[in-house]
Amino acid sequence: MKAESLAQGLVCIDCGAAHALGYRLECERCRGLLELRYDIPRLAKTGPAILAGRGLWRYAPVLPIADPAHRVTLGEGETPLLECPHLAKELGVRRLLAKFEGPNPTGTVKDRSSATAVGAALQFGYAATSVVSSGNAGSSIAAYSARAGLRSLIFAYERASAPKLLHMAATTADLIIYKGVYDDLIPLWDGLVEERLFFDCGASRNAYKQEGKKTLAYELAEQTAFAPPDVVVAPVAVGETFIATARGFREMREAGWIAKAPLLVAAQAARANAVVRAFRDGGAIVPLKIGYTVAEGLAAGNPGKKGAWVLRLLREQRSLAGDAEDDEILAAQRRLARTEGIWAGPTGVATLAVLIRLLAEKRLDPAQTICVVLSETGLKTEAEPPSRSGTAFDADALRRLVRERLGTT
Ligand SMILES: *Cc1c(COP(=O)(O)O)cnc(C)c1O
Ligand SMILES: [Zn+2]
C-alpha cells in the first residue's frame, strides 16, 4: 500500500496549458477547468501488475495523493459488480450488470471522491473542509473529515431525507441547513472558496476530489478481466462521476490495459435534466430552475463548467443521454429490489430507469453487455413504511398462514 502516485501535473481542458501539481482550481491562462495527468508510459510498461492492496487505494498509482499518510480510508471501493439475470431477461438485454455503490462506508459513490478530496486537504495543509450538499456529499465529506482529524463545515439541503440529515448531524459538529436548492447557494459558496478559509470539497472545480470517482472505471475493468461492458450508464448531477469514469477508461486504453472503452451513457432525472436537454437540442447548457426530485443527489439545475465538459464528452464519443421521471425512477427501484434483491436509492437507480427508457425507445441495442452504476444504497431514503399493524399468532394460526402463503394447503 506504499505505491507511488504517478500524477505528473494538471492540464487545462480548454486551452491545453500545463500546470505543476498543486492546489489550483482553474487555468491561470483561460480560467478553464483542470484535469490531472499521469505517467501513462509507465502504466503501459507495468500493466495492471502495478496495482496492489485492496479498496480504493489499490489505485493509488493513478490517484493524486502522494504521501501514503494522507490516504484517508473508511474501507471505500471494491464494491460488487452484480450480474442481473432476472432483470436482463425481463428487459430483453443479453447481459445486464450492476455496479452497486451501496456498500461504500456512507452508502454512496461519494466516498470515492471524499477519500481523495480529504486526502488532498491533508496534502495541501488545510485544517477544515466544506461542501454544499443535497445530503450524500455532506455525510461523506463529514465522515472522511472526521476520520482525517479535520473540521468540516457542511451545508445541507433543507429537504434532504431524514436518514441523510441524521447521518450528517452525527458526523459533523457544523451542520448548516440552507434554504432552497443546491443552485441557490453554490455560486456564493464557490465565491468563498477563493478566500481559502477551507478546502474546497465541492463538485464545481476541484480536480483532486473528482479523481477518486475514477476508480469506478478501474474496478469495472478489473472485475471483468479487462474486457469492460459495451455500455455503462452513469448518473450525472454536476458531472464528476461521468467525467472521472470516462477518463479512467481513457487512461486504461492509452496504457493498453483495455482494447476499447465502454460507451458511457449519461443519466439524469427529468426534473433536473439540463445536460440531457442540451444534448437533445444540440446547443449549449441552459441552466434550469429546478424543484424537488426523488433523485435528490441529481438535483442540480446548473451543472456549470463540468456540465459543459460532460456534454463535450458525450458529443466526442457519439454517446447517449437520457432522463427519467420520478415515478419511473421509483418503479425501477421497486423492480430492481424484487427481481434482484438490490435495494438502491432513487438517486442510485435513475440509471436503471433511464436504461429502461432507452431500450423502450430502441435507442440502445439490447444485444450487448450493459452495466448500470447504482450510485447509492436505498437505506438512506425516506419513504412511507408498510402498515405496522401486527398480527398476534398462536401455533395453528401461524402454520395456516405459512401454508397459505406458500400454497401448500
Ligand atoms: C452526487 C451523486 C451522483 C452524481 O453526481 P456527480 O456530481 O454528477 O458526480 C450520483 N449518485 C449519487 C448517489 C450521488 O450522491
Ligand atoms: Zn486554459
Short mmCIF file of N, CA and C in Angstrom, two decimals, residues 7 23 41 72 125 139 161 190 199 209 211 219 237 239 273 304 339 374 385 408-409:
data_model
loop_
_atom_site.label_atom_id
_atom_site.label_comp_id
_atom_site.label_asym_id
_atom_site.label_seq_id
_atom_site.Cartn_x
_atom_site.Cartn_y
_atom_site.Cartn_z
N ALA A 7 0.89 10.76 -10.64
CA ALA A 7 0.38 12.07 -11.10
C ALA A 7 1.56 12.96 -11.47
N TYR A 23 -2.44 22.96 -5.44
CA TYR A 23 -3.86 23.24 -5.23
C TYR A 23 -4.23 24.42 -6.10
N PRO A 41 3.05 6.14 -20.05
CA PRO A 41 4.05 5.16 -20.49
C PRO A 41 4.44 4.18 -19.37
N VAL A 72 -6.51 8.79 3.37
CA VAL A 72 -7.55 8.52 4.37
C VAL A 72 -8.51 7.45 3.84
N GLY A 125 -2.32 20.90 3.38
CA GLY A 125 -2.18 21.53 4.68
C GLY A 125 -3.38 22.27 5.24
N SER A 139 -22.71 13.97 4.09
CA SER A 139 -22.39 12.95 5.10
C SER A 139 -21.06 12.27 4.78
N SER A 161 -33.31 13.87 2.92
CA SER A 161 -34.06 12.84 3.65
C SER A 161 -33.57 12.76 5.10
N ASP A 190 -19.05 28.97 -3.81
CA ASP A 190 -17.91 28.86 -4.73
C ASP A 190 -17.07 30.14 -4.70
N PHE A 199 -10.86 23.90 2.70
CA PHE A 199 -10.52 23.19 1.46
C PHE A 199 -11.80 22.91 0.68
N LYS A 209 -10.57 16.15 -6.00
CA LYS A 209 -11.74 15.49 -5.44
C LYS A 209 -12.33 14.53 -6.46
N GLU A 211 -11.13 13.04 -8.79
CA GLU A 211 -10.28 11.92 -9.19
C GLU A 211 -10.65 10.58 -8.55
N GLU A 219 -12.10 -0.38 -11.29
CA GLU A 219 -12.71 -1.58 -10.70
C GLU A 219 -13.52 -2.35 -11.74
N ALA A 237 -25.09 14.58 -12.13
CA ALA A 237 -25.64 15.75 -11.44
C ALA A 237 -24.81 16.92 -11.93
N GLY A 239 -21.52 16.20 -12.75
CA GLY A 239 -20.77 15.52 -13.80
C GLY A 239 -19.48 14.85 -13.38
N ASN A 273 -32.65 18.05 -15.75
CA ASN A 273 -32.07 17.41 -16.94
C ASN A 273 -31.37 18.39 -17.89
N GLY A 304 -22.90 23.96 -14.44
CA GLY A 304 -21.73 24.81 -14.67
C GLY A 304 -20.76 24.25 -15.70
N THR A 339 -36.68 -8.09 -8.26
CA THR A 339 -36.12 -9.07 -9.20
C THR A 339 -34.72 -9.52 -8.83
N LEU A 374 -25.25 1.88 -9.98
CA LEU A 374 -26.28 2.15 -8.96
C LEU A 374 -25.55 2.87 -7.84
N PRO A 385 -43.22 3.65 5.44
CA PRO A 385 -43.09 2.19 5.63
C PRO A 385 -44.45 1.52 5.41
N THR A 408 -49.27 -24.46 0.05
CA THR A 408 -49.14 -25.89 0.35
C THR A 408 -50.31 -26.39 1.20
N THR A 409 -51.47 -25.70 1.15
CA THR A 409 -52.62 -26.12 1.96
C THR A 409 -53.30 -27.36 1.38
#
